[in-house]
Amino acid sequence: DTNWEIQGQYDDQGNYYAYTTYDVPAGSPLRMTYTAGDSSNPSFLFARYGFLDESSPATFCKILIEPVTQELVDMGYSHERM
């Protein structure tokens, strides 16, 4: 598994604070994960950014439910959001 150099969090005003997870040598790259640690499940990236980069090791598949009932719509399901 990869040890990411930075993690971050948002404060109540929406400011993002990044901090190193270990003592990073000067000149080293700073990397973070966008998949919450599970690089085999790209759903998080699709939901947030709408795309995957070339480094994703996963094969992605979503099941689209037919027919879409009103109950599913009320729960937030729609093909346009998938």
Backbone as XML, in Angstrom:
<?xml version="1.0"?>
<chain id="A" units="angstrom">
  <residue number="1" name="ASP">
    <atom name="N" x="0.831" y="-1.189" z="0.000"/>
    <atom name="CA" x="0.000" y="0.000" z="0.000"/>
    <atom name="C" x="0.869" y="1.243" z="0.000"/>
  </residue>
  <residue number="2" name="THR">
    <atom name="N" x="0.336" y="2.289" z="-0.567"/>
    <atom name="CA" x="1.059" y="3.550" z="-0.642"/>
    <atom name="C" x="0.885" y="4.335" z="0.643"/>
  </residue>
  <residue number="3" name="ASN">
    <atom name="N" x="1.958" y="4.938" z="1.105"/>
    <atom name="CA" x="1.887" y="5.864" z="2.229"/>
    <atom name="C" x="1.779" y="7.261" z="1.655"/>
  </residue>
  <residue number="4" name="TRP">
    <atom name="N" x="0.613" y="7.875" z="1.770"/>
    <atom name="CA" x="0.397" y="9.205" z="1.230"/>
    <atom name="C" x="1.061" y="10.229" z="2.131"/>
  </residue>
  <residue number="5" name="GLU">
    <atom name="N" x="1.658" y="11.234" z="1.521"/>
    <atom name="CA" x="2.401" y="12.234" z="2.286"/>
    <atom name="C" x="1.510" y="13.235" z="3.012"/>
  </residue>
  <residue number="6" name="ILE">
    <atom name="N" x="0.347" y="13.518" z="2.467"/>
    <atom name="CA" x="-0.509" y="14.500" z="3.135"/>
    <atom name="C" x="-1.928" y="13.978" z="3.308"/>
  </residue>
  <residue number="7" name="GLN">
    <atom name="N" x="-2.560" y="14.504" z="4.329"/>
    <atom name="CA" x="-3.990" y="14.338" z="4.562"/>
    <atom name="C" x="-4.528" y="15.732" z="4.821"/>
  </residue>
  <residue number="8" name="GLY">
    <atom name="N" x="-5.803" y="15.872" z="4.767"/>
    <atom name="CA" x="-6.362" y="17.199" z="4.977"/>
    <atom name="C" x="-7.737" y="17.153" z="5.567"/>
  </residue>
  <residue number="9" name="GLN">
    <atom name="N" x="-8.190" y="18.339" z="5.928"/>
    <atom name="CA" x="-9.537" y="18.481" z="6.465"/>
    <atom name="C" x="-10.008" y="19.902" z="6.248"/>
  </residue>
  <residue number="10" name="TYR">
    <atom name="N" x="-11.325" y="20.073" z="6.258"/>
    <atom name="CA" x="-11.946" y="21.378" z="6.117"/>
    <atom name="C" x="-12.366" y="21.885" z="7.491"/>
  </residue>
  <residue number="11" name="ASP">
    <atom name="N" x="-12.222" y="23.196" z="7.710"/>
    <atom name="CA" x="-12.728" y="23.776" z="8.949"/>
    <atom name="C" x="-14.166" y="24.249" z="8.728"/>
  </residue>
  <residue number="12" name="ASP">
    <atom name="N" x="-14.760" y="24.841" z="9.749"/>
    <atom name="CA" x="-16.160" y="25.261" z="9.685"/>
    <atom name="C" x="-16.415" y="26.346" z="8.645"/>
  </residue>
  <residue number="13" name="GLN">
    <atom name="N" x="-15.382" y="27.093" z="8.260"/>
    <atom name="CA" x="-15.524" y="28.148" z="7.262"/>
    <atom name="C" x="-15.239" y="27.653" z="5.843"/>
  </residue>
  <residue number="14" name="GLY">
    <atom name="N" x="-14.921" y="26.367" z="5.687"/>
    <atom name="CA" x="-14.666" y="25.800" z="4.370"/>
    <atom name="C" x="-13.214" y="25.883" z="3.932"/>
  </residue>
  <residue number="15" name="ASN">
    <atom name="N" x="-12.315" y="26.323" z="4.808"/>
    <atom name="CA" x="-10.893" y="26.352" z="4.481"/>
    <atom name="C" x="-10.313" y="24.951" z="4.563"/>
  </residue>
  <residue number="16" name="TYR">
    <atom name="N" x="-9.430" y="24.619" z="3.637"/>
    <atom name="CA" x="-8.815" y="23.292" z="3.599"/>
    <atom name="C" x="-7.420" y="23.371" z="4.205"/>
  </residue>
  <residue number="17" name="TYR">
    <atom name="N" x="-7.138" y="22.509" z="5.148"/>
    <atom name="CA" x="-5.826" y="22.436" z="5.784"/>
    <atom name="C" x="-5.192" y="21.097" z="5.470"/>
  </residue>
  <residue number="18" name="ALA">
    <atom name="N" x="-4.024" y="21.118" z="4.867"/>
    <atom name="CA" x="-3.281" y="19.896" z="4.568"/>
    <atom name="C" x="-2.126" y="19.783" z="5.555"/>
  </residue>
  <residue number="19" name="TYR">
    <atom name="N" x="-1.834" y="18.579" z="5.957"/>
    <atom name="CA" x="-0.721" y="18.328" z="6.870"/>
    <atom name="C" x="-0.027" y="17.047" z="6.450"/>
  </residue>
  <residue number="20" name="THR">
    <atom name="N" x="1.263" y="16.970" z="6.734"/>
    <atom name="CA" x="2.017" y="15.781" z="6.348"/>
    <atom name="C" x="1.760" y="14.661" z="7.350"/>
  </residue>
  <residue number="21" name="THR">
    <atom name="N" x="1.775" y="13.440" z="6.846"/>
    <atom name="CA" x="1.519" y="12.278" z="7.694"/>
    <atom name="C" x="2.799" y="11.702" z="8.291"/>
  </residue>
  <residue number="22" name="TYR">
    <atom name="N" x="3.930" y="12.170" z="7.790"/>
    <atom name="CA" x="5.228" y="11.796" z="8.350"/>
    <atom name="C" x="6.239" y="12.862" z="7.951"/>
  </residue>
  <residue number="23" name="ASP">
    <atom name="N" x="7.471" y="12.766" z="8.441"/>
    <atom name="CA" x="8.507" y="13.750" z="8.149"/>
    <atom name="C" x="8.942" y="13.601" z="6.691"/>
  </residue>
  <residue number="24" name="VAL">
    <atom name="N" x="8.491" y="14.502" z="5.843"/>
    <atom name="CA" x="8.750" y="14.437" z="4.405"/>
    <atom name="C" x="10.028" y="15.203" z="4.087"/>
  </residue>
  <residue number="25" name="PRO">
    <atom name="N" x="11.017" y="14.554" z="3.440"/>
    <atom name="CA" x="12.256" y="15.247" z="3.087"/>
    <atom name="C" x="12.010" y="16.395" z="2.105"/>
  </residue>
  <residue number="26" name="ALA">
    <atom name="N" x="12.801" y="17.442" z="2.210"/>
    <atom name="CA" x="12.690" y="18.591" z="1.307"/>
    <atom name="C" x="12.827" y="18.128" z="-0.141"/>
  </residue>
  <residue number="27" name="GLY">
    <atom name="N" x="12.016" y="18.676" z="-1.022"/>
    <atom name="CA" x="12.062" y="18.345" z="-2.436"/>
    <atom name="C" x="11.272" y="17.108" z="-2.830"/>
  </residue>
  <residue number="28" name="SER">
    <atom name="N" x="10.705" y="16.415" z="-1.860"/>
    <atom name="CA" x="9.910" y="15.217" z="-2.153"/>
    <atom name="C" x="8.514" y="15.621" z="-2.619"/>
  </residue>
  <residue number="29" name="PRO">
    <atom name="N" x="7.877" y="14.790" z="-3.458"/>
    <atom name="CA" x="6.509" y="15.106" z="-3.874"/>
    <atom name="C" x="5.540" y="14.952" z="-2.709"/>
  </residue>
  <residue number="30" name="LEU">
    <atom name="N" x="4.481" y="15.729" z="-2.747"/>
    <atom name="CA" x="3.416" y="15.605" z="-1.760"/>
    <atom name="C" x="2.212" y="15.024" z="-2.468"/>
  </residue>
  <residue number="31" name="ARG">
    <atom name="N" x="1.794" y="13.840" z="-2.029"/>
    <atom name="CA" x="0.678" y="13.141" z="-2.651"/>
    <atom name="C" x="-0.414" y="12.908" z="-1.629"/>
  </residue>
  <residue number="32" name="MET">
    <atom name="N" x="-1.637" y="12.808" z="-2.130"/>
    <atom name="CA" x="-2.766" y="12.453" z="-1.280"/>
    <atom name="C" x="-3.683" y="11.530" z="-2.060"/>
  </residue>
  <residue number="33" name="THR">
    <atom name="N" x="-4.527" y="10.818" z="-1.363"/>
    <atom name="CA" x="-5.469" y="9.927" z="-2.017"/>
    <atom name="C" x="-6.814" y="10.618" z="-2.169"/>
  </residue>
  <residue number="34" name="TYR">
    <atom name="N" x="-7.446" y="10.422" z="-3.311"/>
    <atom name="CA" x="-8.788" y="10.940" z="-3.545"/>
    <atom name="C" x="-9.832" y="9.843" z="-3.434"/>
  </residue>
  <residue number="35" name="THR">
    <atom name="N" x="-9.407" y="8.632" z="-3.112"/>
    <atom name="CA" x="-10.334" y="7.508" z="-3.063"/>
    <atom name="C" x="-10.582" y="7.021" z="-1.646"/>
  </residue>
  <residue number="36" name="ALA">
    <atom name="N" x="-10.256" y="7.811" z="-0.661"/>
    <atom name="CA" x="-10.462" y="7.434" z="0.742"/>
    <atom name="C" x="-9.780" y="6.103" z="1.058"/>
  </residue>
  <residue number="37" name="GLY">
    <atom name="N" x="-8.650" y="5.838" z="0.402"/>
    <atom name="CA" x="-7.857" y="4.660" z="0.693"/>
    <atom name="C" x="-8.235" y="3.407" z="-0.068"/>
  </residue>
  <residue number="38" name="ASP">
    <atom name="N" x="-9.313" y="3.431" z="-0.836"/>
    <atom name="CA" x="-9.745" y="2.240" z="-1.570"/>
    <atom name="C" x="-9.625" y="2.502" z="-3.068"/>
  </residue>
  <residue number="39" name="SER">
    <atom name="N" x="-8.455" y="2.270" z="-3.621"/>
    <atom name="CA" x="-8.231" y="2.571" z="-5.037"/>
    <atom name="C" x="-8.891" y="1.555" z="-5.959"/>
  </residue>
  <residue number="40" name="SER">
    <atom name="N" x="-9.473" y="0.485" z="-5.407"/>
    <atom name="CA" x="-10.162" y="-0.495" z="-6.245"/>
    <atom name="C" x="-11.620" y="-0.122" z="-6.489"/>
  </residue>
  <residue number="41" name="ASN">
    <atom name="N" x="-12.114" y="0.917" z="-5.819"/>
    <atom name="CA" x="-13.503" y="1.343" z="-5.984"/>
    <atom name="C" x="-13.524" y="2.805" z="-6.417"/>
  </residue>
  <residue number="42" name="PRO">
    <atom name="N" x="-13.719" y="3.065" z="-7.706"/>
    <atom name="CA" x="-13.657" y="4.434" z="-8.208"/>
    <atom name="C" x="-14.942" y="5.234" z="-8.036"/>
  </residue>
  <residue number="43" name="SER">
    <atom name="N" x="-15.959" y="4.702" z="-7.386"/>
    <atom name="CA" x="-17.225" y="5.421" z="-7.257"/>
    <atom name="C" x="-17.042" y="6.788" z="-6.626"/>
  </residue>
  <residue number="44" name="PHE">
    <atom name="N" x="-16.168" y="6.893" z="-5.643"/>
    <atom name="CA" x="-15.924" y="8.174" z="-4.973"/>
    <atom name="C" x="-15.423" y="9.210" z="-5.974"/>
  </residue>
  <residue number="45" name="LEU">
    <atom name="N" x="-14.483" y="8.824" z="-6.853"/>
    <atom name="CA" x="-13.961" y="9.762" z="-7.845"/>
    <atom name="C" x="-15.033" y="10.168" z="-8.851"/>
  </residue>
  <residue number="46" name="PHE">
    <atom name="N" x="-15.823" y="9.211" z="-9.323"/>
    <atom name="CA" x="-16.888" y="9.541" z="-10.259"/>
    <atom name="C" x="-17.909" y="10.474" z="-9.618"/>
  </residue>
  <residue number="47" name="ALA">
    <atom name="N" x="-18.285" y="10.198" z="-8.389"/>
    <atom name="CA" x="-19.284" y="11.025" z="-7.720"/>
    <atom name="C" x="-18.779" y="12.443" z="-7.517"/>
  </residue>
  <residue number="48" name="ARG">
    <atom name="N" x="-17.519" y="12.592" z="-7.213"/>
    <atom name="CA" x="-16.980" y="13.922" z="-6.918"/>
    <atom name="C" x="-16.486" y="14.644" z="-8.159"/>
  </residue>
  <residue number="49" name="TYR">
    <atom name="N" x="-15.760" y="13.966" z="-9.047"/>
    <atom name="CA" x="-15.091" y="14.637" z="-10.161"/>
    <atom name="C" x="-15.617" y="14.250" z="-11.537"/>
  </residue>
  <residue number="50" name="GLY">
    <atom name="N" x="-16.322" y="13.138" z="-11.656"/>
    <atom name="CA" x="-16.896" y="12.744" z="-12.927"/>
    <atom name="C" x="-15.937" y="12.072" z="-13.880"/>
  </residue>
  <residue number="51" name="PHE">
    <atom name="N" x="-14.743" y="11.691" z="-13.432"/>
    <atom name="CA" x="-13.782" y="11.030" z="-14.309"/>
    <atom name="C" x="-12.789" y="10.218" z="-13.478"/>
  </residue>
  <residue number="52" name="LEU">
    <atom name="N" x="-12.031" y="9.357" z="-14.148"/>
    <atom name="CA" x="-10.913" y="8.631" z="-13.550"/>
    <atom name="C" x="-9.649" y="9.012" z="-14.290"/>
  </residue>
  <residue number="53" name="ASP">
    <atom name="N" x="-8.544" y="9.066" z="-13.589"/>
    <atom name="CA" x="-7.280" y="9.278" z="-14.300"/>
    <atom name="C" x="-6.723" y="7.922" z="-14.741"/>
  </residue>
  <residue number="54" name="GLU">
    <atom name="N" x="-5.651" y="7.948" z="-15.506"/>
    <atom name="CA" x="-5.094" y="6.729" z="-16.092"/>
    <atom name="C" x="-4.508" y="5.779" z="-15.060"/>
  </residue>
  <residue number="55" name="SER">
    <atom name="N" x="-4.230" y="6.266" z="-13.846"/>
    <atom name="CA" x="-3.573" y="5.413" z="-12.850"/>
    <atom name="C" x="-4.549" y="4.531" z="-12.071"/>
  </residue>
  <residue number="56" name="SER">
    <atom name="N" x="-5.843" y="4.682" z="-12.281"/>
    <atom name="CA" x="-6.806" y="3.893" z="-11.524"/>
    <atom name="C" x="-6.694" y="2.416" z="-11.903"/>
  </residue>
  <residue number="57" name="PRO">
    <atom name="N" x="-6.481" y="1.535" z="-10.919"/>
    <atom name="CA" x="-6.320" y="0.106" z="-11.219"/>
    <atom name="C" x="-7.639" y="-0.639" z="-11.379"/>
  </residue>
  <residue number="58" name="ALA">
    <atom name="N" x="-8.748" y="0.051" z="-11.231"/>
    <atom name="CA" x="-10.038" y="-0.641" z="-11.197"/>
    <atom name="C" x="-10.727" y="-0.628" z="-12.558"/>
  </residue>
  <residue number="59" name="THR">
    <atom name="N" x="-11.582" y="-1.612" z="-12.744"/>
    <atom name="CA" x="-12.521" y="-1.616" z="-13.854"/>
    <atom name="C" x="-13.844" y="-1.169" z="-13.277"/>
  </residue>
  <residue number="60" name="PHE">
    <atom name="N" x="-14.489" y="-0.248" z="-13.945"/>
    <atom name="CA" x="-15.687" y="0.355" z="-13.371"/>
    <atom name="C" x="-16.943" y="-0.112" z="-14.093"/>
  </residue>
  <residue number="61" name="CYS">
    <atom name="N" x="-17.968" y="-0.425" z="-13.317"/>
    <atom name="CA" x="-19.246" y="-0.851" z="-13.881"/>
    <atom name="C" x="-20.348" y="-0.402" z="-12.927"/>
  </residue>
  <residue number="62" name="LYS">
    <atom name="N" x="-21.397" y="0.181" z="-13.472"/>
    <atom name="CA" x="-22.573" y="0.538" z="-12.677"/>
    <atom name="C" x="-23.781" y="-0.160" z="-13.280"/>
  </residue>
  <residue number="63" name="ILE">
    <atom name="N" x="-24.666" y="-0.615" z="-12.435"/>
    <atom name="CA" x="-25.902" y="-1.229" z="-12.896"/>
    <atom name="C" x="-26.970" y="-0.141" z="-12.919"/>
  </residue>
  <residue number="64" name="LEU">
    <atom name="N" x="-27.599" y="0.039" z="-14.067"/>
    <atom name="CA" x="-28.688" y="0.994" z="-14.192"/>
    <atom name="C" x="-29.999" y="0.244" z="-14.059"/>
  </residue>
  <residue number="65" name="ILE">
    <atom name="N" x="-30.800" y="0.657" z="-13.113"/>
    <atom name="CA" x="-32.048" y="-0.033" z="-12.802"/>
    <atom name="C" x="-33.141" y="0.411" z="-13.773"/>
  </residue>
  <residue number="66" name="GLU">
    <atom name="N" x="-33.841" y="-0.566" z="-14.334"/>
    <atom name="CA" x="-35.005" y="-0.314" z="-15.191"/>
    <atom name="C" x="-36.176" y="-1.104" z="-14.641"/>
  </residue>
  <residue number="67" name="PRO">
    <atom name="N" x="-37.342" y="-0.590" z="-14.568"/>
    <atom name="CA" x="-37.689" y="0.813" z="-14.748"/>
    <atom name="C" x="-37.377" y="1.605" z="-13.483"/>
  </residue>
  <residue number="68" name="VAL">
    <atom name="N" x="-37.183" y="2.897" z="-13.627"/>
    <atom name="CA" x="-36.945" y="3.769" z="-12.474"/>
    <atom name="C" x="-38.299" y="4.121" z="-11.874"/>
  </residue>
  <residue number="69" name="THR">
    <atom name="N" x="-38.537" y="3.630" z="-10.675"/>
    <atom name="CA" x="-39.824" y="3.875" z="-10.014"/>
    <atom name="C" x="-39.800" y="5.230" z="-9.304"/>
  </residue>
  <residue number="70" name="GLN">
    <atom name="N" x="-40.953" y="5.710" z="-8.935"/>
    <atom name="CA" x="-41.034" y="6.979" z="-8.202"/>
    <atom name="C" x="-40.315" y="6.869" z="-6.861"/>
  </residue>
  <residue number="71" name="GLU">
    <atom name="N" x="-40.375" y="5.699" z="-6.239"/>
    <atom name="CA" x="-39.673" y="5.502" z="-4.971"/>
    <atom name="C" x="-38.162" y="5.700" z="-5.143"/>
  </residue>
  <residue number="72" name="LEU">
    <atom name="N" x="-37.597" y="5.163" z="-6.238"/>
    <atom name="CA" x="-36.168" y="5.351" z="-6.509"/>
    <atom name="C" x="-35.857" y="6.824" z="-6.757"/>
  </residue>
  <residue number="73" name="VAL">
    <atom name="N" x="-36.699" y="7.508" z="-7.502"/>
    <atom name="CA" x="-36.502" y="8.935" z="-7.758"/>
    <atom name="C" x="-36.535" y="9.713" z="-6.447"/>
  </residue>
  <residue number="74" name="ASP">
    <atom name="N" x="-37.474" y="9.379" z="-5.568"/>
    <atom name="CA" x="-37.585" y="10.052" z="-4.272"/>
    <atom name="C" x="-36.345" y="9.834" z="-3.411"/>
  </residue>
  <residue number="75" name="MET">
    <atom name="N" x="-35.667" y="8.699" z="-3.605"/>
    <atom name="CA" x="-34.436" y="8.419" z="-2.862"/>
    <atom name="C" x="-33.207" y="9.062" z="-3.511"/>
  </residue>
  <residue number="76" name="GLY">
    <atom name="N" x="-33.389" y="9.709" z="-4.675"/>
    <atom name="CA" x="-32.279" y="10.393" z="-5.325"/>
    <atom name="C" x="-31.688" y="9.666" z="-6.514"/>
  </residue>
  <residue number="77" name="TYR">
    <atom name="N" x="-32.247" y="8.535" z="-6.891"/>
    <atom name="CA" x="-31.705" y="7.773" z="-8.011"/>
    <atom name="C" x="-32.154" y="8.365" z="-9.338"/>
  </residue>
  <residue number="78" name="SER">
    <atom name="N" x="-31.212" y="8.512" z="-10.242"/>
    <atom name="CA" x="-31.547" y="8.876" z="-11.631"/>
    <atom name="C" x="-30.374" y="8.485" z="-12.514"/>
  </residue>
  <residue number="79" name="HIS">
    <atom name="N" x="-30.656" y="8.066" z="-13.734"/>
    <atom name="CA" x="-29.594" y="7.667" z="-14.645"/>
    <atom name="C" x="-28.659" y="8.836" z="-14.945"/>
  </residue>
  <residue number="80" name="GLU">
    <atom name="N" x="-29.179" y="10.051" z="-14.964"/>
    <atom name="CA" x="-28.348" y="11.222" z="-15.257"/>
    <atom name="C" x="-27.275" y="11.454" z="-14.207"/>
  </residue>
  <residue number="81" name="ARG">
    <atom name="N" x="-27.500" y="10.983" z="-12.990"/>
    <atom name="CA" x="-26.537" y="11.190" z="-11.911"/>
    <atom name="C" x="-25.531" y="10.051" z="-11.791"/>
  </residue>
  <residue number="82" name="MET">
    <atom name="N" x="-25.691" y="9.021" z="-12.579"/>
    <atom name="CA" x="-24.802" y="7.856" z="-12.483"/>
    <atom name="C" x="-23.563" y="8.055" z="-13.312"/>
  </residue>
</chain>
